[in-house]
Short mmCIF file of C-alpha atoms in Angstrom, two decimals:
data_model
loop_
_atom_site.label_atom_id
_atom_site.label_comp_id
_atom_site.label_asym_id
_atom_site.label_seq_id
_atom_site.Cartn_x
_atom_site.Cartn_y
_atom_site.Cartn_z
CA UNK A 1 154.73 34.52 51.81
CA UNK A 2 151.77 32.30 52.67
CA UNK A 3 148.27 33.39 51.75
CA UNK A 4 147.29 33.62 55.43
CA UNK A 5 150.26 35.96 56.05
CA UNK A 6 148.98 38.66 53.72
CA UNK A 7 147.93 41.95 55.36
CA UNK A 8 144.32 41.86 56.57
CA UNK A 9 143.15 44.63 54.22
CA UNK A 10 144.49 42.58 51.28
CA UNK A 11 142.80 39.43 52.61
CA UNK A 12 139.48 41.23 52.94
CA UNK A 13 139.77 42.41 49.35
CA UNK A 14 140.57 38.91 48.08
CA UNK A 15 137.74 37.13 49.91
CA UNK A 16 135.24 39.78 48.78
CA UNK A 17 135.28 38.01 45.38
CA UNK A 18 134.32 34.62 46.88
CA UNK A 19 130.82 33.19 47.25
CA UNK A 20 129.58 31.45 50.40
CA UNK A 21 130.62 27.95 49.27
CA UNK A 22 134.16 29.10 48.45
CA UNK A 23 134.46 30.89 51.78
CA UNK A 24 133.55 27.70 53.62
CA UNK A 25 136.16 25.73 51.72
CA UNK A 26 138.74 28.41 52.51
CA UNK A 27 137.89 28.22 56.23
CA UNK A 28 138.91 24.53 56.20
CA UNK A 29 142.48 25.25 55.03
CA UNK A 30 143.97 25.98 58.46
CA UNK A 31 143.07 27.34 61.90
CA UNK A 32 144.17 30.90 61.14
CA UNK A 33 142.03 31.03 57.98
CA UNK A 34 139.12 29.50 59.88
CA UNK A 35 139.27 32.30 62.46
CA UNK A 36 139.58 34.95 59.75
CA UNK A 37 136.76 33.62 57.54
CA UNK A 38 134.37 33.34 60.49
CA UNK A 39 134.46 37.10 61.10
CA UNK A 40 131.24 39.01 60.44
CA UNK A 41 133.10 41.51 58.26
CA UNK A 42 133.90 38.72 55.78
CA UNK A 43 130.24 37.64 55.49
CA UNK A 44 128.50 41.03 55.54
CA UNK A 45 128.45 41.58 51.76
CA UNK A 46 127.18 38.05 51.12
CA UNK A 47 124.62 38.24 53.93
CA UNK A 48 123.01 41.33 52.43
CA UNK A 49 122.10 39.33 49.31
CA UNK A 50 120.47 36.46 51.26
CA UNK A 51 116.97 36.39 52.78
CA UNK A 52 116.40 37.35 56.41
CA UNK A 53 120.01 37.55 57.57
CA UNK A 54 119.29 40.68 59.61
CA UNK A 55 121.15 43.07 57.30
CA UNK A 56 118.62 45.68 56.16
CA UNK A 57 118.67 47.67 52.97
CA UNK A 58 120.41 50.59 54.71
CA UNK A 59 123.06 48.28 56.25
CA UNK A 60 121.65 48.07 59.80
CA UNK A 61 122.24 44.75 61.56
CA UNK A 62 119.08 43.58 63.37
CA UNK A 63 120.67 40.50 64.98
CA UNK A 64 124.23 41.54 65.93
CA UNK A 65 124.44 38.83 68.62
CA UNK A 66 124.21 36.00 66.01
CA UNK A 67 127.31 35.29 63.85
CA UNK A 68 126.66 36.25 60.23
CA UNK A 69 127.97 32.92 58.95
CA UNK A 70 125.27 31.11 60.98
CA UNK A 71 122.61 33.46 59.62
CA UNK A 72 123.67 32.74 56.04
CA UNK A 73 123.28 29.03 56.81
CA UNK A 74 119.74 29.56 58.05
CA UNK A 75 118.96 31.90 55.14
CA UNK A 76 119.38 29.00 52.72
CA UNK A 77 116.62 27.14 54.55
CA UNK A 78 114.30 30.17 54.29
CA UNK A 79 114.98 30.25 50.56
CA UNK A 80 114.45 26.49 50.07
CA UNK A 81 111.53 26.12 52.49
CA UNK A 82 113.41 23.70 54.76
CA UNK A 83 111.78 23.88 58.18
CA UNK A 84 110.26 21.90 61.03
CA UNK A 85 106.61 22.58 61.79
CA UNK A 86 104.97 22.60 65.21
CA UNK A 87 101.86 23.88 67.00
CA UNK A 88 103.10 24.90 70.46
CA UNK A 89 99.71 26.29 71.58
CA UNK A 90 96.12 25.27 70.78
CA UNK A 91 92.78 26.48 72.11
CA UNK A 92 89.20 25.26 71.67
CA UNK A 93 87.40 28.58 71.22
CA UNK A 94 87.94 30.30 67.88
CA UNK A 95 89.71 33.63 68.35
CA UNK A 96 91.18 36.50 66.34
CA UNK A 97 94.66 36.48 67.92
CA UNK A 98 97.49 38.97 67.46
CA UNK A 99 101.25 38.46 67.86
CA UNK A 100 104.32 40.51 68.67
CA UNK A 101 107.94 39.40 69.10
CA UNK A 102 110.33 41.24 71.40
CA UNK A 103 113.67 39.47 71.69
CA UNK A 104 113.09 36.23 73.58
CA UNK A 105 109.48 37.09 74.44
CA UNK A 106 106.40 36.34 72.34
CA UNK A 107 103.18 38.24 73.14
CA UNK A 108 99.89 36.58 72.13
CA UNK A 109 96.37 37.97 72.55
CA UNK A 110 93.59 35.52 73.38
CA UNK A 111 90.12 37.01 73.93
CA UNK A 112 90.45 39.82 76.54
CA UNK A 113 93.96 38.90 77.70
CA UNK A 114 97.50 39.17 76.34
CA UNK A 115 100.00 36.56 77.48
CA UNK A 116 103.77 37.02 77.48
CA UNK A 117 105.66 33.78 76.76
CA UNK A 118 109.37 33.07 77.10
CA UNK A 119 111.15 31.61 74.08
CA UNK A 120 113.98 29.22 74.87
CA UNK A 121 117.17 31.00 73.84
CA UNK A 122 118.69 28.03 72.04
CA UNK A 123 115.72 26.32 70.38
CA UNK A 124 113.31 29.30 70.32
CA UNK A 125 110.62 26.90 71.51
CA UNK A 126 107.69 28.45 73.30
CA UNK A 127 107.23 27.76 77.01
CA UNK A 128 103.57 26.80 77.33
CA UNK A 129 102.61 28.94 80.33
CA UNK A 130 102.78 32.75 80.11
CA UNK A 131 104.97 34.45 82.70
CA UNK A 132 102.86 37.61 82.53
CA UNK A 133 99.22 38.30 81.59
CA UNK A 134 97.99 41.77 80.60
CA UNK A 135 94.25 42.32 81.08
CA UNK A 136 91.71 45.10 81.63
CA UNK A 137 89.54 45.18 78.51
CA UNK A 138 85.82 44.43 78.84
CA UNK A 139 85.85 42.89 75.38
CA UNK A 140 88.32 41.10 73.14
CA UNK A 141 91.73 42.59 72.37
CA UNK A 142 91.75 43.55 68.67
CA UNK A 143 95.34 44.71 68.29
CA UNK A 144 98.29 45.64 70.46
CA UNK A 145 101.76 47.15 70.04
CA UNK A 146 104.89 46.53 72.13
CA UNK A 147 107.55 49.14 72.90
CA UNK A 148 110.58 48.96 75.21
CA UNK A 149 108.57 50.20 78.20
CA UNK A 150 104.89 49.69 77.36
CA UNK A 151 102.34 47.34 75.84
CA UNK A 152 99.50 49.32 74.24
CA UNK A 153 96.29 47.43 73.43
CA UNK A 154 93.07 48.36 71.64
CA UNK A 155 89.87 46.44 72.33
CA UNK A 156 86.36 45.82 71.09
CA UNK A 157 85.17 47.93 74.05
CA UNK A 158 86.56 51.04 72.31
CA UNK A 159 89.26 51.52 74.92
CA UNK A 160 93.04 51.78 74.64
CA UNK A 161 95.10 50.51 77.57
CA UNK A 162 98.75 51.42 78.12
CA UNK A 163 100.35 48.70 80.26
CA UNK A 164 103.70 49.60 81.80
CA UNK A 165 105.93 46.55 81.35
CA UNK A 166 108.08 47.42 84.36
CA UNK A 167 105.64 48.26 87.15
CA UNK A 168 102.49 46.72 85.58
CA UNK A 169 100.47 49.93 86.03
CA UNK A 170 97.84 50.58 83.34
CA UNK A 171 96.61 53.87 81.88
CA UNK A 172 93.26 54.02 80.09
CA UNK A 173 92.78 56.19 76.98
CA UNK A 174 89.16 56.85 75.99
CA UNK A 175 88.01 58.49 72.78
CA UNK A 176 86.70 55.93 70.31
CA UNK A 177 83.04 54.96 70.57
CA UNK A 178 83.44 51.65 68.72
CA UNK A 179 86.04 48.87 68.62
CA UNK A 180 89.69 49.84 68.15
CA UNK A 181 90.71 47.70 65.18
CA UNK A 182 94.35 48.78 64.92
CA UNK A 183 97.07 50.54 66.86
CA UNK A 184 100.75 51.44 66.55
CA UNK A 185 103.19 53.20 68.86
CA UNK A 186 106.72 54.59 68.65
CA UNK A 187 108.66 56.88 71.02
CA UNK A 188 105.64 58.00 73.03
CA UNK A 189 103.41 58.55 69.99
CA UNK A 190 100.28 56.39 69.70
CA UNK A 191 97.99 56.21 66.66
CA UNK A 192 94.76 54.23 66.70
CA UNK A 193 92.12 53.41 64.09
CA UNK A 194 88.58 52.33 64.77
CA UNK A 195 85.34 51.01 63.37
CA UNK A 196 83.94 54.46 64.22
CA UNK A 197 85.71 55.75 61.06
CA UNK A 198 88.28 57.89 62.82
CA UNK A 199 92.02 57.89 63.42
CA UNK A 200 93.18 59.36 66.71
CA UNK A 201 96.65 60.58 67.68
CA UNK A 202 97.70 60.24 71.33
CA UNK A 203 100.68 60.85 73.56
CA UNK A 204 101.59 59.09 76.80
CA UNK A 205 101.21 62.33 78.74
CA UNK A 206 97.45 62.70 78.19
CA UNK A 207 94.44 60.40 78.54
CA UNK A 208 92.53 62.18 75.74
CA UNK A 209 93.45 62.26 72.04
CA UNK A 210 95.69 65.05 70.77
CA UNK A 211 94.06 65.00 67.33
CA UNK A 212 91.17 63.24 65.60
CA UNK A 213 91.06 62.64 61.84
CA UNK A 214 87.73 61.63 60.22
CA UNK A 215 88.27 58.79 57.73
CA UNK A 216 84.68 58.17 56.42
CA UNK A 217 85.38 54.42 56.41
CA UNK A 218 86.35 51.75 58.94
CA UNK A 219 90.09 51.82 59.71
CA UNK A 220 91.74 48.39 59.79
CA UNK A 221 95.46 49.15 59.93
CA UNK A 222 97.90 51.90 60.93
CA UNK A 223 101.70 52.07 60.81
CA UNK A 224 103.95 54.87 62.06
CA UNK A 225 107.09 55.68 60.06
CA UNK A 226 110.47 55.30 61.84
CA UNK A 227 110.97 59.09 61.66
CA UNK A 228 107.60 59.74 63.39
CA UNK A 229 106.83 62.37 60.75
CA UNK A 230 104.12 60.36 58.98
CA UNK A 231 101.86 57.34 59.31
CA UNK A 232 99.95 55.07 56.95
CA UNK A 233 96.32 53.94 57.23
CA UNK A 234 94.40 51.14 55.56
CA UNK A 235 90.61 51.23 55.45
CA UNK A 236 87.87 48.70 54.66
CA UNK A 237 87.50 49.86 51.04
CA UNK A 238 83.70 50.04 51.51
CA UNK A 239 83.37 53.69 50.52
CA UNK A 240 84.44 55.68 47.48
CA UNK A 241 87.78 56.68 48.97
CA UNK A 242 91.34 55.47 48.43
CA UNK A 243 91.93 52.77 51.08
CA UNK A 244 95.69 53.27 51.51
CA UNK A 245 96.76 56.72 52.67
CA UNK A 246 99.87 58.36 54.11
CA UNK A 247 99.40 61.25 56.53
CA UNK A 248 101.64 63.99 57.86
CA UNK A 249 101.61 63.76 61.67
CA UNK A 250 102.00 67.48 62.40
CA UNK A 251 99.71 68.85 59.68
CA UNK A 252 97.24 65.93 59.93
CA UNK A 253 96.90 66.07 56.15
CA UNK A 254 96.99 63.31 53.55
CA UNK A 255 100.18 63.45 51.49
CA UNK A 256 99.83 60.27 49.35
CA UNK A 257 97.10 57.79 48.43
CA UNK A 258 96.71 54.56 46.45
CA UNK A 259 93.81 52.51 45.11
CA UNK A 260 93.52 48.79 45.92
CA UNK A 261 94.43 46.74 42.80
CA UNK A 262 93.71 43.23 44.21
CA UNK A 263 90.55 41.38 45.15
CA UNK A 264 92.12 38.94 47.62
CA UNK A 265 92.95 39.89 51.17
CA UNK A 266 96.32 39.68 52.88
CA UNK A 267 95.64 39.74 56.61
CA UNK A 268 99.24 40.37 57.62
CA UNK A 269 102.70 40.99 56.20
CA UNK A 270 106.20 41.43 57.60
CA UNK A 271 109.47 42.28 55.88
CA UNK A 272 113.09 41.68 56.87
CA UNK A 273 113.92 45.24 55.79
CA UNK A 274 115.72 43.99 52.70
CA UNK A 275 114.63 41.29 50.22
CA UNK A 276 112.13 39.06 52.07
CA UNK A 277 108.40 39.46 52.71
CA UNK A 278 106.25 36.97 54.62
CA UNK A 279 102.48 37.20 54.11
CA UNK A 280 99.44 35.56 55.69
CA UNK A 281 96.35 34.82 53.63
CA UNK A 282 92.67 35.21 54.49
CA UNK A 283 92.02 31.63 53.33
CA UNK A 284 93.21 28.14 54.31
CA UNK A 285 95.89 29.23 56.78
CA UNK A 286 98.42 29.93 54.05
CA UNK A 287 101.79 31.61 54.69
CA UNK A 288 103.93 32.65 51.75
CA UNK A 289 107.57 33.71 51.56
CA UNK A 290 108.44 36.23 48.84
CA UNK A 291 111.73 37.48 47.44
CA UNK A 292 111.21 41.05 46.21
CA UNK A 293 113.69 40.38 43.39
CA UNK A 294 111.33 37.75 41.96
CA UNK A 295 107.77 38.08 40.66
CA UNK A 296 106.49 34.70 41.88
CA UNK A 297 105.99 33.32 45.37
CA UNK A 298 109.18 31.71 46.69
CA UNK A 299 107.69 29.29 49.25
CA UNK A 300 104.17 28.23 50.24
CA UNK A 301 103.10 26.76 53.61
CA UNK A 302 99.54 25.62 54.37
CA UNK A 303 99.43 25.57 58.16
CA UNK A 304 95.84 24.43 58.71
CA UNK A 305 94.45 21.06 57.63
CA UNK A 306 90.98 21.75 59.05
CA UNK A 307 88.03 21.46 56.63
CA UNK A 308 86.94 24.95 57.69
CA UNK A 309 89.73 27.36 56.79
CA UNK A 310 91.14 29.99 59.11
CA UNK A 311 92.90 33.17 58.09
CA UNK A 312 96.43 33.82 59.24
CA UNK A 313 95.51 36.67 61.57
CA UNK A 314 99.08 37.62 62.37
CA UNK A 315 102.63 36.44 61.73
CA UNK A 316 106.02 37.43 63.07
CA UNK A 317 109.47 36.06 62.34
CA UNK A 318 112.94 36.14 63.86
CA UNK A 319 116.21 35.12 62.20
CA UNK A 320 115.34 31.42 62.50
CA UNK A 321 111.61 31.02 63.29
CA UNK A 322 108.26 32.14 61.93
CA UNK A 323 105.22 32.22 64.22
CA UNK A 324 101.68 32.45 62.83
CA UNK A 325 98.42 32.83 64.76
CA UNK A 326 95.30 31.15 63.34
CA UNK A 327 91.80 30.88 64.82
CA UNK A 328 92.51 27.86 67.06
CA UNK A 329 96.29 27.50 67.27
CA UNK A 330 99.69 29.11 67.23
CA UNK A 331 101.94 27.58 64.58
CA UNK A 332 105.73 27.76 64.36
CA UNK A 333 108.13 27.09 61.50
CA UNK A 334 111.71 26.36 62.59
CA UNK A 335 114.19 27.12 59.80
CA UNK A 336 117.26 26.46 61.94
CA UNK A 337 117.80 22.98 60.51
CA UNK A 338 120.97 21.30 59.25
CA UNK A 339 122.45 23.63 56.61
CA UNK A 340 122.38 22.45 53.03
CA UNK A 341 125.61 23.92 51.68
CA UNK A 342 127.58 25.46 54.54
CA UNK A 343 129.21 23.21 57.10
#
């Protein structure tokens, strides 16, 4: 009996002992083995050990439309820092931009407006002109969140606007008396934090806040848990209170808190849900890639060459690209280059 004629369950067991290089060599043996080895089921175990392949810690696949073998190829470039740099958008006035990625759409805030840009499906390059602009704030947009049906923005005018992405109707939520520095939304729940030292909890069915929590310090970041049962807040660390807190949504009570152990500021972070973290620094436009299994920084990218440094105000990444917003430009890192080991 030939190796390729073994029962599939036996084949799966055998190839589970192979690394990615051996699998690629096996796929070159014959057409039947090539078809078998290219299946996602063969690569799933290996993909979970690589950076940013879309397989999260709990086994969820974030990018099911991309073959796992291709994602493992690209993951080697993330690990080795192999990428092509570009600046698809530049602007003359210095801004504090914010980014969100939703499939093939990139949302970018510039002053009082938020532009929605198409990403080319193959190259992920940004089309220069936005196909949709969301506006309505009387001041700059500080932060915004994107859901399947809405774009929710908080501005320096103290207002929160809920833009319906389908019919382009906007709902205004008023409650903060100073700029809304941060906002997050999931499944109809909205949580905002402000310079007025409060956190407010909203729903899409009411224009006034459901609850208000005094924070005694400026609130710079909020994040709702996937279960909607809790949310985290980060404050300015200017008062004698723990800056990082976790709150119970229903009881509106603090359930955990941590002190800030570092002096430097990380303006933004994102994780792949498994081993990788990307962080943006407050100085010199620096982006770092981290592997949580290692104690040192894995890769280092200085995006800005200007004499006057700009923080990385926001970054977002997909399976193959990282986008970072600095004061005067949007930068992109394309990791979908020629693979190093896998052919």
